[in-house]
CSV table of C-alpha atoms in Angstrom, one decimal:
chain,number,residue,atom,x,y,z
W,1,MET,CA,0.0,0.0,0.0
W,2,ILE,CA,2.8,2.4,1.0
W,3,ARG,CA,4.6,1.6,-2.2
W,4,LEU,CA,1.5,2.3,-4.3
W,5,LEU,CA,1.1,5.6,-2.6
W,6,LEU,CA,4.7,6.6,-3.3
W,7,VAL,CA,4.3,5.6,-7.0
W,8,PHE,CA,1.1,7.7,-7.2
W,9,ALA,CA,2.8,10.7,-5.5
W,10,ALA,CA,5.6,10.5,-8.0
W,11,MET,CA,3.2,10.3,-10.9
W,12,LEU,CA,1.3,13.3,-9.5
W,13,ALA,CA,4.5,15.3,-9.2
W,14,VAL,CA,5.4,14.6,-12.8
W,15,ALA,CA,1.9,15.5,-13.9
W,16,CYS,CA,1.9,18.8,-12.0
W,17,GLY,CA,5.3,19.7,-13.4
W,18,GLY,CA,4.1,18.9,-16.9
W,19,ALA,CA,1.0,21.0,-16.3
W,20,ARG,CA,3.1,24.0,-15.1
W,21,SER,CA,5.4,23.7,-18.2
W,22,ALA,CA,2.3,23.5,-20.5
W,23,ARG,CA,1.0,26.7,-19.1
W,24,LEU,CA,4.1,28.5,-20.6
W,25,ASP,CA,3.6,27.2,-24.1
W,26,LEU,CA,3.1,29.5,-27.1
W,27,ALA,CA,-0.7,29.4,-27.2
W,28,THR,CA,-1.2,29.7,-23.4
W,29,VAL,CA,1.0,32.8,-23.0
W,30,ASN,CA,0.0,34.5,-26.3
W,31,GLN,CA,-3.7,34.0,-25.6
W,32,ALA,CA,-3.5,34.8,-21.9
W,33,GLN,CA,-6.4,37.0,-20.6
W,34,PHE,CA,-6.7,39.1,-17.5
W,35,THR,CA,-7.4,37.3,-14.3
W,36,ALA,CA,-7.1,38.4,-10.7
W,37,GLU,CA,-5.3,35.2,-9.8
W,38,SER,CA,-1.6,34.4,-10.4
W,39,GLU,CA,0.8,31.6,-9.7
W,40,ASP,CA,4.5,31.4,-9.0
W,41,VAL,CA,5.3,32.0,-12.7
W,42,ASP,CA,2.1,33.2,-14.5
W,43,PRO,CA,1.3,33.3,-18.2
W,44,MET,CA,-0.6,36.6,-17.8
W,45,LEU,CA,2.3,38.2,-15.9
W,46,LEU,CA,4.7,37.0,-18.5
W,47,LYS,CA,2.6,38.5,-21.3
W,48,ALA,CA,2.3,41.8,-19.4
W,49,GLN,CA,6.1,42.0,-18.8
W,50,ILE,CA,6.9,41.4,-22.5
W,51,LEU,CA,4.3,44.0,-23.6
W,52,LEU,CA,5.8,46.5,-21.2
W,53,ASP,CA,9.3,45.8,-22.4
W,54,ARG,CA,8.2,46.3,-26.0
W,55,ALA,CA,6.6,49.6,-25.1
W,56,ARG,CA,9.8,50.7,-23.4
W,57,PHE,CA,8.4,50.7,-19.9
W,58,SER,CA,11.0,48.2,-19.0
W,59,PRO,CA,10.3,45.6,-16.2
W,60,GLY,CA,14.0,44.8,-16.2
W,61,LEU,CA,14.6,41.0,-16.2
W,62,ILE,CA,11.6,39.2,-17.6
W,63,ASP,CA,10.7,36.3,-15.3
W,64,GLY,CA,6.9,36.0,-15.2
W,65,ARG,CA,6.7,36.9,-11.5
W,66,LEU,CA,5.3,39.8,-9.4
W,67,SER,CA,8.3,42.0,-8.5
W,68,GLU,CA,9.2,45.6,-7.5
W,69,ASN,CA,10.5,46.4,-11.0
W,70,PHE,CA,7.3,45.0,-12.6
W,71,ALA,CA,5.2,47.2,-10.3
W,72,LYS,CA,7.3,50.3,-11.2
W,73,ALA,CA,7.1,49.6,-14.9
W,74,LEU,CA,3.4,49.1,-14.7
W,75,GLY,CA,3.0,52.3,-12.6
W,76,ALA,CA,4.9,54.3,-15.1
W,77,PHE,CA,2.8,52.9,-18.0
W,78,GLN,CA,-0.3,53.7,-16.1
W,79,GLN,CA,0.8,57.3,-15.4
W,80,ALA,CA,1.8,57.8,-19.0
W,81,ASN,CA,-1.6,56.6,-20.1
W,82,GLY,CA,-3.8,58.6,-17.7
W,83,LEU,CA,-4.6,55.6,-15.5
W,84,ARG,CA,-4.4,55.3,-11.7
W,85,SER,CA,-0.6,54.7,-11.2
W,86,ASP,CA,-0.6,52.2,-8.3
W,87,GLY,CA,1.5,49.6,-10.1
W,88,LYS,CA,-1.3,47.0,-9.8
W,89,LEU,CA,-2.5,45.1,-12.9
W,90,THR,CA,-6.2,45.8,-13.3
W,91,ALA,CA,-8.6,45.0,-16.1
W,92,GLU,CA,-8.4,48.6,-17.3
W,93,THR,CA,-4.6,48.6,-17.4
W,94,TRP,CA,-4.6,45.2,-19.1
W,95,SER,CA,-6.9,46.4,-21.8
W,96,LYS,CA,-4.7,49.5,-22.4
W,97,LEU,CA,-1.5,47.4,-22.3
W,98,THR,CA,-2.7,44.7,-24.7
W,99,ALA,CA,-3.8,47.4,-27.1
W,100,THR,CA,-0.2,48.5,-27.6
W,101,SER,CA,0.7,45.5,-29.7
W,102,ALA,CA,-1.3,42.8,-31.5
W,103,ASP,CA,1.8,40.7,-32.2
W,104,PRO,CA,2.4,37.4,-30.3
W,105,VAL,CA,4.5,37.9,-27.2
W,106,LEU,CA,6.2,34.5,-27.6
W,107,VAL,CA,7.7,33.3,-30.9
W,108,THR,CA,10.0,30.6,-32.0
W,109,TYR,CA,13.7,31.1,-32.6
W,110,GLU,CA,16.3,28.7,-34.2
W,111,VAL,CA,19.6,28.5,-32.5
W,112,THR,CA,22.5,29.5,-34.9
W,113,ARG,CA,26.1,28.5,-34.9
W,114,LYS,CA,27.0,32.1,-34.1
W,115,ASP,CA,25.0,31.8,-30.9
W,116,LEU,CA,27.1,28.8,-29.8
W,117,ARG,CA,30.5,30.0,-31.2
W,118,GLY,CA,31.5,32.2,-28.3
W,119,PRO,CA,34.1,33.1,-27.3
W,120,PHE,CA,32.9,32.4,-23.8
W,121,THR,CA,34.5,33.1,-20.4
W,122,ARG,CA,33.4,30.1,-18.4
W,123,ARG,CA,34.8,31.2,-15.0
W,124,ILE,CA,34.6,34.8,-13.9
W,125,PRO,CA,36.0,35.6,-10.5
W,126,ALA,CA,34.1,37.7,-8.0
W,127,ARG,CA,37.0,40.0,-7.1
W,128,MET,CA,37.7,42.9,-9.5
W,129,GLU,CA,41.5,42.5,-9.2
W,130,ARG,CA,41.2,39.0,-10.5
W,131,MET,CA,38.9,40.0,-13.3
W,132,ALA,CA,41.7,42.2,-14.5
W,133,ARG,CA,43.7,39.1,-15.3
W,134,LEU,CA,41.2,37.9,-17.9
W,135,ARG,CA,41.5,38.6,-21.6
W,136,ARG,CA,37.8,39.2,-22.0
W,137,LEU,CA,34.6,39.3,-19.9
W,138,ALA,CA,32.4,37.4,-22.4
W,139,TYR,CA,29.2,35.5,-21.6
W,140,ARG,CA,29.8,32.3,-19.6
W,141,ASN,CA,27.9,30.1,-22.1
W,142,ALA,CA,25.3,30.1,-24.8
W,143,LEU,CA,22.4,29.9,-22.3
W,144,GLU,CA,23.5,33.2,-20.7
W,145,LYS,CA,24.0,34.8,-24.1
W,146,LEU,CA,20.5,33.7,-25.3
W,147,ALA,CA,18.8,34.7,-22.1
W,148,GLU,CA,20.2,38.2,-22.2
W,149,ARG,CA,19.3,38.5,-25.9
W,150,PHE,CA,15.7,37.9,-25.0
W,151,HIS,CA,15.7,39.8,-21.8
W,152,VAL,CA,14.8,36.8,-19.6
W,153,SER,CA,16.3,34.9,-16.7
W,154,GLU,CA,18.1,31.7,-17.6
W,155,LYS,CA,15.6,29.9,-15.4
W,156,LEU,CA,12.6,31.2,-17.4
W,157,LEU,CA,14.3,30.3,-20.7
W,158,ARG,CA,14.6,26.7,-19.5
W,159,MET,CA,11.0,26.7,-18.3
W,160,LEU,CA,9.9,27.9,-21.8
W,161,ASN,CA,12.0,25.1,-23.3
W,162,PRO,CA,11.8,22.0,-21.0
W,163,GLY,CA,14.1,19.2,-22.1
W,164,VAL,CA,15.7,21.3,-24.9
W,165,GLY,CA,19.4,21.7,-25.0
W,166,PHE,CA,21.2,24.9,-25.8
W,167,ARG,CA,24.3,23.5,-27.3
W,168,LYS,CA,23.3,22.5,-30.8
W,169,PRO,CA,22.6,24.7,-33.8
W,170,GLY,CA,19.2,24.3,-35.4
W,171,ARG,CA,17.3,23.7,-32.1
W,172,THR,CA,14.0,25.6,-32.1
W,173,LEU,CA,13.4,27.6,-28.9
W,174,ILE,CA,10.3,29.5,-27.6
W,175,VAL,CA,11.4,33.0,-26.6
W,176,PRO,CA,9.9,36.4,-25.9
W,177,ASP,CA,9.5,38.8,-28.9
W,178,VAL,CA,11.2,41.8,-27.3
W,179,GLY,CA,11.7,43.8,-30.5
W,180,ARG,CA,11.2,47.5,-29.5
W,181,GLY,CA,11.3,48.9,-33.0
W,182,ASP,CA,13.2,52.0,-34.0
W,183,PRO,CA,14.5,54.3,-31.2
W,184,PRO,CA,12.0,57.2,-30.7
W,185,ALA,CA,13.0,60.5,-32.3
W,186,GLY,CA,13.0,63.9,-30.5
W,187,VAL,CA,14.7,63.0,-27.3
W,188,ALA,CA,15.0,66.1,-25.2
W,189,GLY,CA,16.7,64.8,-22.1
W,190,ILE,CA,17.1,62.1,-19.5
W,191,GLU,CA,15.7,62.1,-16.0
W,192,VAL,CA,17.4,60.1,-13.3
W,193,ASP,CA,15.0,59.7,-10.4
W,194,LYS,CA,17.2,58.6,-7.5
W,195,GLY,CA,14.3,58.1,-5.1
W,196,ALA,CA,12.2,55.9,-7.5
W,197,ARG,CA,15.3,54.2,-8.9
W,198,LEU,CA,14.2,54.9,-12.4
W,199,VAL,CA,15.7,56.5,-15.6
W,200,ARG,CA,13.2,58.2,-17.8
W,201,VAL,CA,13.7,59.5,-21.4
W,202,LEU,CA,11.7,62.6,-22.2
W,203,ASP,CA,10.6,64.4,-25.3
W,204,PRO,CA,10.4,68.3,-25.5
W,205,SER,CA,7.0,68.3,-23.9
W,206,GLY,CA,8.0,66.1,-21.0
W,207,LYS,CA,6.3,63.0,-22.3
W,208,TRP,CA,8.0,59.8,-21.3
W,209,LEU,CA,9.4,58.0,-24.3
W,210,ALA,CA,11.1,55.2,-22.2
W,211,VAL,CA,11.4,54.2,-18.6
W,212,TYR,CA,14.0,51.8,-17.2
W,213,PRO,CA,14.7,50.4,-13.7
W,214,ALA,CA,18.1,51.4,-12.4
W,215,SER,CA,20.5,51.0,-9.5
W,216,ILE,CA,21.6,54.5,-8.6
W,217,GLY,CA,24.4,55.2,-6.1
W,218,SER,CA,24.8,54.1,-2.5
W,219,ASP,CA,25.7,55.4,0.9
W,220,GLU,CA,29.4,54.6,0.1
W,221,LYS,CA,29.3,56.6,-3.1
W,222,PRO,CA,26.1,58.4,-3.8
W,223,ALA,CA,24.9,59.5,-7.2
W,224,PRO,CA,25.5,63.1,-8.1
W,225,GLY,CA,22.8,65.8,-8.1
W,226,GLY,CA,21.9,68.7,-10.3
W,227,THR,CA,22.3,68.5,-14.1
W,228,ALA,CA,24.8,67.1,-16.5
W,229,GLU,CA,25.0,66.2,-20.2
W,230,VAL,CA,26.1,63.2,-22.2
W,231,LYS,CA,29.7,63.5,-23.4
W,232,ARG,CA,29.9,60.3,-25.5
W,233,VAL,CA,28.5,56.8,-25.8
W,234,VAL,CA,31.1,54.0,-25.6
W,235,ARG,CA,30.1,50.5,-26.8
W,236,ASN,CA,31.9,47.4,-25.5
W,237,PRO,CA,33.8,49.5,-23.0
W,238,THR,CA,36.8,48.4,-20.8
W,239,TYR,CA,36.6,49.3,-17.1
W,240,HIS,CA,39.3,51.4,-15.4
W,241,TYR,CA,39.6,51.2,-11.7
W,242,ASP,CA,41.2,54.1,-9.8
W,243,PRO,CA,42.3,53.4,-6.2
W,244,ASP,CA,40.9,56.8,-5.2
W,245,PHE,CA,37.4,55.1,-5.7
W,246,ALA,CA,38.2,53.0,-2.6
W,247,PHE,CA,35.4,50.6,-3.3
W,248,LYS,CA,34.5,48.2,-0.5
W,249,GLY,CA,36.1,44.8,-1.2
W,250,VAL,CA,38.8,46.1,-3.6
W,251,ARG,CA,42.2,45.9,-2.0
W,252,SER,CA,44.4,47.1,-4.8
W,253,LYS,CA,46.3,50.3,-4.3
W,254,ARG,CA,47.2,50.5,-8.0
W,255,PRO,CA,44.9,51.3,-10.9
W,256,PHE,CA,43.9,48.4,-13.2
W,257,THR,CA,41.8,47.7,-16.3
W,258,ILE,CA,39.2,45.1,-16.8
W,259,ALA,CA,38.7,43.8,-20.3
W,260,ALA,CA,35.6,44.5,-22.3
W,261,GLY,CA,32.6,42.2,-22.5
W,262,PRO,CA,29.0,41.8,-21.3
W,263,ASN,CA,30.2,40.5,-17.9
W,264,ASN,CA,32.5,43.5,-17.5
W,265,PRO,CA,31.5,45.6,-14.4
W,266,VAL,CA,30.0,48.3,-16.7
W,267,GLY,CA,28.4,45.9,-19.2
W,268,THR,CA,28.1,46.5,-22.9
W,269,VAL,CA,27.7,50.3,-23.0
W,270,TRP,CA,29.1,53.2,-21.1
W,271,ILE,CA,27.3,56.6,-21.5
W,272,ASP,CA,29.9,59.1,-20.3
W,273,LEU,CA,28.5,62.1,-18.4
W,274,SER,CA,30.0,65.6,-18.0
W,275,ILE,CA,30.5,64.9,-14.2
W,276,GLU,CA,33.9,63.3,-13.9
W,277,SER,CA,34.0,59.5,-13.3
W,278,TYR,CA,30.2,59.2,-13.5
W,279,GLY,CA,28.2,57.5,-16.3
W,280,ILE,CA,25.1,55.4,-17.2
W,281,HIS,CA,26.2,51.9,-17.9
W,282,GLY,CA,25.2,48.2,-18.2
W,283,SER,CA,25.5,45.4,-15.7
W,284,PRO,CA,26.6,41.7,-15.7
W,285,ASP,CA,23.8,40.9,-13.3
W,286,PRO,CA,20.4,42.0,-14.7
W,287,GLY,CA,18.5,40.4,-11.8
W,288,LYS,CA,19.8,42.9,-9.3
W,289,ILE,CA,19.0,46.0,-11.2
W,290,GLY,CA,16.6,48.3,-9.3
W,291,THR,CA,16.9,46.3,-6.2
W,292,THR,CA,20.5,47.0,-5.2
W,293,PHE,CA,22.9,49.9,-5.1
W,294,SER,CA,25.8,51.0,-7.3
W,295,HIS,CA,29.2,52.6,-6.9
W,296,GLY,CA,27.7,56.0,-7.6
W,297,CYS,CA,26.9,55.6,-11.3
W,298,ILE,CA,23.6,54.7,-12.9
W,299,ARG,CA,23.4,51.0,-13.7
W,300,LEU,CA,20.8,49.5,-16.1
W,301,THR,CA,20.5,46.1,-17.7
W,302,ASN,CA,22.7,45.6,-20.7
W,303,TRP,CA,19.7,45.6,-23.1
W,304,ASP,CA,18.2,48.8,-21.6
W,305,VAL,CA,21.5,50.7,-21.7
W,306,GLU,CA,22.0,49.6,-25.3
W,307,ASP,CA,18.5,51.0,-26.0
W,308,LEU,CA,19.2,54.2,-24.2
W,309,GLY,CA,22.6,54.6,-26.0
W,310,SER,CA,20.8,54.4,-29.3
W,311,MET,CA,18.7,57.5,-28.4
W,312,VAL,CA,21.2,59.9,-26.9
W,313,GLN,CA,24.0,61.9,-28.3
W,314,PRO,CA,26.7,64.3,-27.0
W,315,GLY,CA,24.9,67.2,-25.4
W,316,THR,CA,21.8,65.4,-24.3
W,317,LYS,CA,20.8,66.8,-21.0
W,318,VAL,CA,20.6,64.6,-17.8
W,319,GLU,CA,18.8,65.8,-14.8
W,320,PHE,CA,19.1,64.1,-11.4
W,321,LYS,CA,16.0,64.2,-9.2
W,322,ASP,CA,16.3,64.0,-5.5
W,323,GLU,CA,12.6,63.5,-4.7
W,324,ILE,CA,11.8,60.8,-2.2
W,325,ALA,CA,9.9,58.1,-4.0
W,326,ARG,CA,6.6,56.7,-2.8
W,327,ALA,CA,7.0,53.8,-0.5
W,328,VAL,CA,7.6,50.5,-2.3
W,329,ASP,CA,4.5,49.0,-0.7
W,330,GLU,CA,2.4,51.6,-2.5
W,331,LEU,CA,3.7,50.3,-5.9
W,332,ALA,CA,3.9,46.6,-5.0
W,333,PRO,CA,1.0,44.4,-5.9
């Protein structure tokens, strides 16, 4: 009897796991409708995150879960569309959000030889001094490379493709369609909201063209105030450490340089500002954006800073806002 119960329990676990995976197939997510209920990883939330990402109200790392960054992105979308901006997904917000795009949110993608070719940097040390010994700070593997390309966590990419390997060309994957289209024209400036931990792109009338979650400064090295302007946009930058920075955990008394690559401390793009040693840059850890602090600069996901870098040019104004943001629990679902 006990043996039969154990067998039944095992079968039930497999069945439940299969049911959960099935809920993230193309049809289930693409056809998801508004519901007040949600699970650990929910098709409706996944669809909403992808639609927000497309509309340039970035939720940061797409993972299909309720999160602070999702609430902030939703609140920004609501405010831009004249809705109550509480960061909660309502039927009215869902209707407005799904009207932004009729294209499927999940599509198929065939893995190419280029995706798998690398070069990869399989082991990346935690300490910056040791990073400086590497020739490149590339992706660790093809899975990390593909996950970043489609703005998702590696865990979610595996969930969307159960049992599918990521090491052979020609494999067909299910991925988010995160194509944002051409960069908006008429960018008048950038607003760095230190309290809300958001970066906003504005047109001349003050309309929000894009909103990104950001890690902005820390008690150790706070972000600057006032106004600045963009000096230049550097793609695939190296990182230069100055001992005067005196970052916690860095013991070197000499300057050093860390090679370029998406796992470089400043990611894939450095937007140099007119305030010395400060910039807007990418990150090797997209899951921590908006929920952690930085060494004074403004840190975005690699895909968001690449998007922002395509919009700005030397002379673009950057304003730092010191307003205290609303409490997180006001935005959280």
